[in-house]
PDB file of N, CA and C in Angstrom:
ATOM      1  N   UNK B   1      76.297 -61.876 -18.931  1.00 69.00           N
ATOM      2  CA  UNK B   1      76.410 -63.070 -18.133  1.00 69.00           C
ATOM      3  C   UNK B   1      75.856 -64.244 -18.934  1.00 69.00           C
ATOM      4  N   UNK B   2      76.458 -65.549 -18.918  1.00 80.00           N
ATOM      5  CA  UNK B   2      76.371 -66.841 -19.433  1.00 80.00           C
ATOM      6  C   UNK B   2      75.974 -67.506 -19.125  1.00 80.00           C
ATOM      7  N   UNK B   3      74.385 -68.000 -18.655  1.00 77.00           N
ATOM      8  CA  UNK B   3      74.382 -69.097 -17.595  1.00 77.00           C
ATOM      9  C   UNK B   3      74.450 -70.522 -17.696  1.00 77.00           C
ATOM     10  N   UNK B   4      74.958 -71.510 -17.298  1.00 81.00           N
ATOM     11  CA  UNK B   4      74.969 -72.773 -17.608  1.00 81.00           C
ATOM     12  C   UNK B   4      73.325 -73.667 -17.351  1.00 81.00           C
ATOM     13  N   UNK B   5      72.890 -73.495 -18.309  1.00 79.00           N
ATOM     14  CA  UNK B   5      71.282 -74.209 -18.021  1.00 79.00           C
ATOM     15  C   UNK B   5      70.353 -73.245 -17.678  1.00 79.00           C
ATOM     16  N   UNK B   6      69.231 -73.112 -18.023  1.00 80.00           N
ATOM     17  CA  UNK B   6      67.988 -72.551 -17.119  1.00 80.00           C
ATOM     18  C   UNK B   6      68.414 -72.267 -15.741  1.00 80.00           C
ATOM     19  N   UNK B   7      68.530 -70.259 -16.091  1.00 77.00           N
ATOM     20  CA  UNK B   7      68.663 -69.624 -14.645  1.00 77.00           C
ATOM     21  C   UNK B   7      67.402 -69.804 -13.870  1.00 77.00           C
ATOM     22  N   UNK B   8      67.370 -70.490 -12.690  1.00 79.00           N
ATOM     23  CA  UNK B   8      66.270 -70.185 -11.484  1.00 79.00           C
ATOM     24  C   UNK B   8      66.268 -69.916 -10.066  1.00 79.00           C
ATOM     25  N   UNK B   9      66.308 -69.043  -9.356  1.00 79.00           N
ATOM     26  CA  UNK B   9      66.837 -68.614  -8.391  1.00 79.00           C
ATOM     27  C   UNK B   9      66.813 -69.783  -7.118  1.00 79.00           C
ATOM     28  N   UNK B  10      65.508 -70.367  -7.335  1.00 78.00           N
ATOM     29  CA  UNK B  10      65.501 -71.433  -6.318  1.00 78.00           C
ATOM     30  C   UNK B  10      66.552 -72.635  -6.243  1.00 78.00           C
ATOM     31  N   UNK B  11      67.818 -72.402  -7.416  1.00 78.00           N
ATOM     32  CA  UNK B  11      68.286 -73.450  -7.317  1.00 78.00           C
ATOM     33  C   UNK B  11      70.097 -72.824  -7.189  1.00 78.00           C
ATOM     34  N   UNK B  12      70.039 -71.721  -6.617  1.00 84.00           N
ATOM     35  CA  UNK B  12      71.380 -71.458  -5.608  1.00 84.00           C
ATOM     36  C   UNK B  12      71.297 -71.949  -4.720  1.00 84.00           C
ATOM     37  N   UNK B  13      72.134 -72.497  -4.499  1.00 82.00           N
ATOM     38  CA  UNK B  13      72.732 -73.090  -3.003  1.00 82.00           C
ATOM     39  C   UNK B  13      73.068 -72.450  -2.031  1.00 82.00           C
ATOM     40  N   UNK B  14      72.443 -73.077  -0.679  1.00 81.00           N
ATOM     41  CA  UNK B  14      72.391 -72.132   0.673  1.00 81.00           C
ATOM     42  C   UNK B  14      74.214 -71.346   0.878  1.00 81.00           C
ATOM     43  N   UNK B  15      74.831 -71.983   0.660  1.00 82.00           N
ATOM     44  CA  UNK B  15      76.158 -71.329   1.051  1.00 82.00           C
ATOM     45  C   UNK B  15      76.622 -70.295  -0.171  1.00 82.00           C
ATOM     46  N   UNK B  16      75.726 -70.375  -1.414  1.00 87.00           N
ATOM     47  CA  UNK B  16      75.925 -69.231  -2.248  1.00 87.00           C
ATOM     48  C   UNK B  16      74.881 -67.810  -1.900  1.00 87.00           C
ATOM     49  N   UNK B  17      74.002 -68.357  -1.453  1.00 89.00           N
ATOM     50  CA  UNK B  17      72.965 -67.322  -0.907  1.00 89.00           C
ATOM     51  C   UNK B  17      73.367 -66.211   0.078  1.00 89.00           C
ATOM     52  N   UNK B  18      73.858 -67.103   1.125  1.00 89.00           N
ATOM     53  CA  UNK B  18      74.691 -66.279   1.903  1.00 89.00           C
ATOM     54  C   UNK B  18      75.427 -65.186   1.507  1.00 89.00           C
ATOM     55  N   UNK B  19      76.587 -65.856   0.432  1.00 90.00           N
ATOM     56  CA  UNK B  19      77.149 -64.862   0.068  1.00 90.00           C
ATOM     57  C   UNK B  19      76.811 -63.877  -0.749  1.00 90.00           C
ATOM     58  N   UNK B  20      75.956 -64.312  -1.888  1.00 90.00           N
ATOM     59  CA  UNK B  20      75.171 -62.586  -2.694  1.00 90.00           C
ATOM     60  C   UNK B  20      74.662 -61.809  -1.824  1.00 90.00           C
ATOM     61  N   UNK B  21      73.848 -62.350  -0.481  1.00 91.00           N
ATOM     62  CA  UNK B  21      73.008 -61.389   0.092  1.00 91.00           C
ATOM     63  C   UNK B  21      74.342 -61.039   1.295  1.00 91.00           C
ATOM     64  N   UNK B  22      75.053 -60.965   1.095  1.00 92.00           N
ATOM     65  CA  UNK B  22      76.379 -60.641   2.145  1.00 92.00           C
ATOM     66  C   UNK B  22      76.130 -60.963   3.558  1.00 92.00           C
ATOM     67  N   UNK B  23      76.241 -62.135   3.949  1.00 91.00           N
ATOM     68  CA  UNK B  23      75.095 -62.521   5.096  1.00 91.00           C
ATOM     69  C   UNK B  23      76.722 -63.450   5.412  1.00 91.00           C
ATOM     70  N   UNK B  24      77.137 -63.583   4.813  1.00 89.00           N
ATOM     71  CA  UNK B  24      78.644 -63.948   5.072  1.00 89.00           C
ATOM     72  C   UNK B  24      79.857 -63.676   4.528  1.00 89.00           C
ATOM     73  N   UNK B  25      81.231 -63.483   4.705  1.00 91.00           N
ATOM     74  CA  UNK B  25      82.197 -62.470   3.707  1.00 91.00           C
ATOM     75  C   UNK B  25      82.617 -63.041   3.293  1.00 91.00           C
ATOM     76  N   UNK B  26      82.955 -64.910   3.352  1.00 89.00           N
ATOM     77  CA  UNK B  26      83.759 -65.657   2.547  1.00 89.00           C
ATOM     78  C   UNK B  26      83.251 -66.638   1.594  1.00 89.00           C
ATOM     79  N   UNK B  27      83.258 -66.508   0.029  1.00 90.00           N
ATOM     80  CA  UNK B  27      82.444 -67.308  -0.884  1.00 90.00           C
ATOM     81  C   UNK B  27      82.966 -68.270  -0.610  1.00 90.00           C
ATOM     82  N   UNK B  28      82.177 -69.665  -0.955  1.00 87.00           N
ATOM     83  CA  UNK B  28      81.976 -71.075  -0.552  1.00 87.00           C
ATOM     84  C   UNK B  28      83.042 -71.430  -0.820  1.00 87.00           C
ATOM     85  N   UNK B  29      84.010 -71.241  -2.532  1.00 88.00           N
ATOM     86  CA  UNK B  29      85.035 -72.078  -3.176  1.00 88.00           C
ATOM     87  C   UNK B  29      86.226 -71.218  -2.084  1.00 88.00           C
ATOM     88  N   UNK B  30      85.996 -70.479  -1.352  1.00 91.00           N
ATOM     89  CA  UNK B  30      87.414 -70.376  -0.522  1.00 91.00           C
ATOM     90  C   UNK B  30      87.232 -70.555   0.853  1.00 91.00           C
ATOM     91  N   UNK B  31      86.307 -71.629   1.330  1.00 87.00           N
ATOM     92  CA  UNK B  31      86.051 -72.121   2.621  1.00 87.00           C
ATOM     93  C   UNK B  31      86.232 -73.600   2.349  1.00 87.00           C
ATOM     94  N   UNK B  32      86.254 -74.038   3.911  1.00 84.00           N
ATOM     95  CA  UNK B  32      86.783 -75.978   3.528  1.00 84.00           C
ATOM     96  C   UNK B  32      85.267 -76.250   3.933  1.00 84.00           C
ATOM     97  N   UNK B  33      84.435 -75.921   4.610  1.00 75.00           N
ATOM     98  CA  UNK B  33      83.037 -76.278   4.695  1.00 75.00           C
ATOM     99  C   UNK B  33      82.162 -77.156   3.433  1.00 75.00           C
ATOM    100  N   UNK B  34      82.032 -77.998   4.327  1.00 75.00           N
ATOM    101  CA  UNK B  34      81.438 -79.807   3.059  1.00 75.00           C
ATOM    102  C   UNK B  34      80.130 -79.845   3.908  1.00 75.00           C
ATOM    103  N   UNK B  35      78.886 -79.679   2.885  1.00 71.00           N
ATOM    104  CA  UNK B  35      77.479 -79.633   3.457  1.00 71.00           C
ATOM    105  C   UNK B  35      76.728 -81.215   3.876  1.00 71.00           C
ATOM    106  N   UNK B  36      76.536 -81.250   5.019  1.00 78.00           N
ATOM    107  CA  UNK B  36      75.989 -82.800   4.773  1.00 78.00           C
ATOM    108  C   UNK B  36      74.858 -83.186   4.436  1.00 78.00           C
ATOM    109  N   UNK B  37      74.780 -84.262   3.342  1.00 77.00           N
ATOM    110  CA  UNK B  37      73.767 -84.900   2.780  1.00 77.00           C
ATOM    111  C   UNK B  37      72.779 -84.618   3.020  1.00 77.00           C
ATOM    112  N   UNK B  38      71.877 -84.802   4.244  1.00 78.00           N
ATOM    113  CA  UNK B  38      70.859 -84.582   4.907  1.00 78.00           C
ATOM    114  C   UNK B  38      70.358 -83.002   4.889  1.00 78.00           C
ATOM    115  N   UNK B  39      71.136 -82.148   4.484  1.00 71.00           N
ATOM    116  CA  UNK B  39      71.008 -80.265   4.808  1.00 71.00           C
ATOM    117  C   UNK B  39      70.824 -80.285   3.173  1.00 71.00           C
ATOM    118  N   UNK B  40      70.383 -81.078   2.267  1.00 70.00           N
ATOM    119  CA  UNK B  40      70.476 -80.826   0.795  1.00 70.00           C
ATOM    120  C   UNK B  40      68.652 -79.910   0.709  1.00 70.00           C
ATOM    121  N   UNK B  41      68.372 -78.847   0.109  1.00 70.00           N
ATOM    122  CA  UNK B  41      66.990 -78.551   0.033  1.00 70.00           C
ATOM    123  C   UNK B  41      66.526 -79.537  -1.040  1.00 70.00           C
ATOM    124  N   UNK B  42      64.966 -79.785  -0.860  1.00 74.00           N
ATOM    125  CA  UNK B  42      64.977 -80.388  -2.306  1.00 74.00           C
ATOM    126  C   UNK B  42      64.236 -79.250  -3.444  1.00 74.00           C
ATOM    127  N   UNK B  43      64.224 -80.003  -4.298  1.00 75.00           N
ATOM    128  CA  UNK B  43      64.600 -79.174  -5.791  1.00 75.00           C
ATOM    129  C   UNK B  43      62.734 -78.115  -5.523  1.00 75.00           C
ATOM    130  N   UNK B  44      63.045 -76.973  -5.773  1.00 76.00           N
ATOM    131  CA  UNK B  44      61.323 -76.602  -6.288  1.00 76.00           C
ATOM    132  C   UNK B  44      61.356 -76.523  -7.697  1.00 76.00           C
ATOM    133  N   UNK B  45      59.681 -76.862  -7.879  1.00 79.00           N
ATOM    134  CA  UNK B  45      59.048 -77.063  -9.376  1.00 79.00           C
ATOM    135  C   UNK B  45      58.308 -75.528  -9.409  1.00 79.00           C
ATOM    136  N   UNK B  46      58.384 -74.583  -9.036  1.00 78.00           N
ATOM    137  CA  UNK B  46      57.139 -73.976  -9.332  1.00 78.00           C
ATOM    138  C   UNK B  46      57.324 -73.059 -10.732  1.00 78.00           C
ATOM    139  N   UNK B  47      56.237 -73.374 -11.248  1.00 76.00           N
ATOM    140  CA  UNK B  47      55.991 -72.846 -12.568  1.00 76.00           C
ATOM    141  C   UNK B  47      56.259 -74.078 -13.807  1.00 76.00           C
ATOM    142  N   UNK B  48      56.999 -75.233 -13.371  1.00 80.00           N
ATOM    143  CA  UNK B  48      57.206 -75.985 -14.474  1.00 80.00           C
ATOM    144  C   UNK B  48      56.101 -76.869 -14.480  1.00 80.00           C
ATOM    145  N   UNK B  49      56.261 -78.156 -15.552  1.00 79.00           N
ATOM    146  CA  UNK B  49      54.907 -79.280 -15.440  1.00 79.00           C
ATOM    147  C   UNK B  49      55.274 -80.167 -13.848  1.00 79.00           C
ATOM    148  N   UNK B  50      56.406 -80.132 -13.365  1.00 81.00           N
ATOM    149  CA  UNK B  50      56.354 -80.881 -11.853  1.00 81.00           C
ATOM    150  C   UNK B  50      55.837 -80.134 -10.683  1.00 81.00           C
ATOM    151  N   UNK B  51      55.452 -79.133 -10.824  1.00 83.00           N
ATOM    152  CA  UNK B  51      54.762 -78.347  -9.638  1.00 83.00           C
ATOM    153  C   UNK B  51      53.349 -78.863  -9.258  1.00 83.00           C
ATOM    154  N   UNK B  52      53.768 -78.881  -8.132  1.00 82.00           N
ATOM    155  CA  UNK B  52      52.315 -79.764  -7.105  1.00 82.00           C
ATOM    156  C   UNK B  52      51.012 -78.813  -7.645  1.00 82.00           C
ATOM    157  N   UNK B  53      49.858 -79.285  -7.790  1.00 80.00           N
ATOM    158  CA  UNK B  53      48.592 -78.639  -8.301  1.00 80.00           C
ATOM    159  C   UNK B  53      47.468 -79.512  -7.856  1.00 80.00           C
ATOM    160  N   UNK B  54      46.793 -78.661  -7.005  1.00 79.00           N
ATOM    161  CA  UNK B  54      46.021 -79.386  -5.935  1.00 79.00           C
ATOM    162  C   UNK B  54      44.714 -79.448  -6.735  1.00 79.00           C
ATOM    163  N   UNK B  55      43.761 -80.197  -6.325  1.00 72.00           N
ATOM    164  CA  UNK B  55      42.278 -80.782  -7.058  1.00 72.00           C
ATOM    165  C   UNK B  55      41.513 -79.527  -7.846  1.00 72.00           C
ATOM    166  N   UNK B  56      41.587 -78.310  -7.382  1.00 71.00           N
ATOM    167  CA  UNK B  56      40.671 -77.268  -7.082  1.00 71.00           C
ATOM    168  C   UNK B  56      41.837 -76.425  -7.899  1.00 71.00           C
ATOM    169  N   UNK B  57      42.689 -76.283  -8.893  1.00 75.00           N
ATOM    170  CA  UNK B  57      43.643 -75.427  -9.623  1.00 75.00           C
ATOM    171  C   UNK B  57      43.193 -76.066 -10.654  1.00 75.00           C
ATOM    172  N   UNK B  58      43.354 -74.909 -11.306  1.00 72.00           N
ATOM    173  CA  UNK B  58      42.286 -75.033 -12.754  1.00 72.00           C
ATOM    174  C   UNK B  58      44.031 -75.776 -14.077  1.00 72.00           C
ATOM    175  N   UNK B  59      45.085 -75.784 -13.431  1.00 73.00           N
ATOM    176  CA  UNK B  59      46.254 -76.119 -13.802  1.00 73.00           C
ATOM    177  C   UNK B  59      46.121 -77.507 -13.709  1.00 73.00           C
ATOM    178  N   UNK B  60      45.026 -78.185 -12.863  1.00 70.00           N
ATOM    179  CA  UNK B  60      45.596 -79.817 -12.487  1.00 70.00           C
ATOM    180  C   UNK B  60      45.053 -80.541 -13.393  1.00 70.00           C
ATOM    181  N   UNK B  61      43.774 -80.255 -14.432  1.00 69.00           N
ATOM    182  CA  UNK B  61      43.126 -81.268 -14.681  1.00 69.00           C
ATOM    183  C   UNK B  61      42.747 -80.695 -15.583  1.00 69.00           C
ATOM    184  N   UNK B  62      42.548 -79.077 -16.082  1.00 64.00           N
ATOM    185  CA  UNK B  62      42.402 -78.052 -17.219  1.00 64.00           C
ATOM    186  C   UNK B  62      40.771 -77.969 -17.055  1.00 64.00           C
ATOM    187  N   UNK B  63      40.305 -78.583 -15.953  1.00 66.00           N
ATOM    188  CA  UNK B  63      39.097 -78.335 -15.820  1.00 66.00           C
ATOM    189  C   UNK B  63      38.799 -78.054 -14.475  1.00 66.00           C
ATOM    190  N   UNK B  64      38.284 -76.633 -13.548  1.00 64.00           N
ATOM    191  CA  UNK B  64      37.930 -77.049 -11.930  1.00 64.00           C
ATOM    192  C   UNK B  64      36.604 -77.207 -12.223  1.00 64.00           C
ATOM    193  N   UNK B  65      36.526 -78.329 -11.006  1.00 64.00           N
ATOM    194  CA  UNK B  65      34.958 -79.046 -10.162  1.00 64.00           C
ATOM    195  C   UNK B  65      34.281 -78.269 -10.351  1.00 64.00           C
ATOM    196  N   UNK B  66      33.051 -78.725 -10.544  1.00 70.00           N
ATOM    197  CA  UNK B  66      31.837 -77.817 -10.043  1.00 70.00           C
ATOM    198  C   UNK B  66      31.755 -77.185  -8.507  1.00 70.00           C
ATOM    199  N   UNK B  67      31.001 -76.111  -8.319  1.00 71.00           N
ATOM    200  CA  UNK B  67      30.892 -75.902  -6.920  1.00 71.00           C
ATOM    201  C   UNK B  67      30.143 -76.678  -6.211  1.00 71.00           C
ATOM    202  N   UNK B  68      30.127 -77.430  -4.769  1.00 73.00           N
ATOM    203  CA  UNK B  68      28.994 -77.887  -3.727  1.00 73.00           C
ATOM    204  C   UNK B  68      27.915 -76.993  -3.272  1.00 73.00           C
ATOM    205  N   UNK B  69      28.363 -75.916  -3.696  1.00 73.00           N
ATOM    206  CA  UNK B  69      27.156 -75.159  -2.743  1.00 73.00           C
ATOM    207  C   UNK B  69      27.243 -75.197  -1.457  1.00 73.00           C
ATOM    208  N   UNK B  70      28.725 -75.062  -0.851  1.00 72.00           N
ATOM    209  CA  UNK B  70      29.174 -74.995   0.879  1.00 72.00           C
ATOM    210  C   UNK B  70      29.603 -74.100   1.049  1.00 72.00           C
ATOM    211  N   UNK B  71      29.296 -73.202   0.418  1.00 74.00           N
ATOM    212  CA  UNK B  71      29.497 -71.852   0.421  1.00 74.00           C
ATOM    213  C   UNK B  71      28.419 -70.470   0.238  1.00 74.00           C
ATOM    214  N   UNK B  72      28.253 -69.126   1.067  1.00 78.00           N
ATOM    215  CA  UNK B  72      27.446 -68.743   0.414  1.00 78.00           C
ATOM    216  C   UNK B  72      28.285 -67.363  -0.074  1.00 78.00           C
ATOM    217  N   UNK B  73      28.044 -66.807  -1.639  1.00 78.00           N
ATOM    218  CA  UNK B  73      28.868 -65.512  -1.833  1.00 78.00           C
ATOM    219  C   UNK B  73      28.317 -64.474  -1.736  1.00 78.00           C
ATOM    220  N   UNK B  74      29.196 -63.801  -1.209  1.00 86.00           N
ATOM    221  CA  UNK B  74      29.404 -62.836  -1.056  1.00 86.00           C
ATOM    222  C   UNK B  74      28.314 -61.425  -1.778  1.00 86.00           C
ATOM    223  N   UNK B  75      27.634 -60.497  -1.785  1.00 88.00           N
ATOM    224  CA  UNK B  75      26.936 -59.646  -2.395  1.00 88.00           C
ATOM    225  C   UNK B  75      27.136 -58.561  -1.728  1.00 88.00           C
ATOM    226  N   UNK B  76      27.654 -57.377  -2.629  1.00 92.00           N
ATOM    227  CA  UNK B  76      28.137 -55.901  -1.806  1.00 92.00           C
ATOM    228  C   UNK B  76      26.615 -55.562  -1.054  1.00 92.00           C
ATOM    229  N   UNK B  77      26.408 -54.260   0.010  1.00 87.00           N
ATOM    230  CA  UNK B  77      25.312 -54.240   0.189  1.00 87.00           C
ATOM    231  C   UNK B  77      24.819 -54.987   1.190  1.00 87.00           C
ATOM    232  N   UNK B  78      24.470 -55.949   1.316  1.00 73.00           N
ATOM    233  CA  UNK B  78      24.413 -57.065   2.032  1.00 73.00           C
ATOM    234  C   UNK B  78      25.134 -57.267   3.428  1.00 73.00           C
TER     235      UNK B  78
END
């Protein structure tokens, strides 16, 4: 198989989904069904440099925070 661009699964389209997972019997290019604008998913980043990375991911800043001490851990035993 050949793929045109970086294969990523998140970026099949709902009416192709359907059909690999046989969840419907007729593939998209032989239906007249036109998706509207508004039903578009938007794109996911995960794993690339656009993936959301919150304060506290050692991915956001290559450094995490120190701890507050609002926490107390954990000790087996105990």
């Amino acid at each position: 198989m050949i793929y045109n661009g970086y294969a990523e699964a998140t970026r099949v389209p709902p009416s192709w989904h359907g059909w690999l997972h046989h969840t419907v019997d007729v593939a998209p290019t032989e239906e007249s069904y036109t998706p509207r604008e508004w039903k578009a998913a938007p794109p996911q980043h995960d794993g690339d440099p656009a993936a959301y990375r919150p304060s506290g991911s050692t991915l956001a800043s290559g450094r995490r925070p120190k701890a507050t001490g609002d926490y107390q851990p954990w000790t087996p035993g105990n």
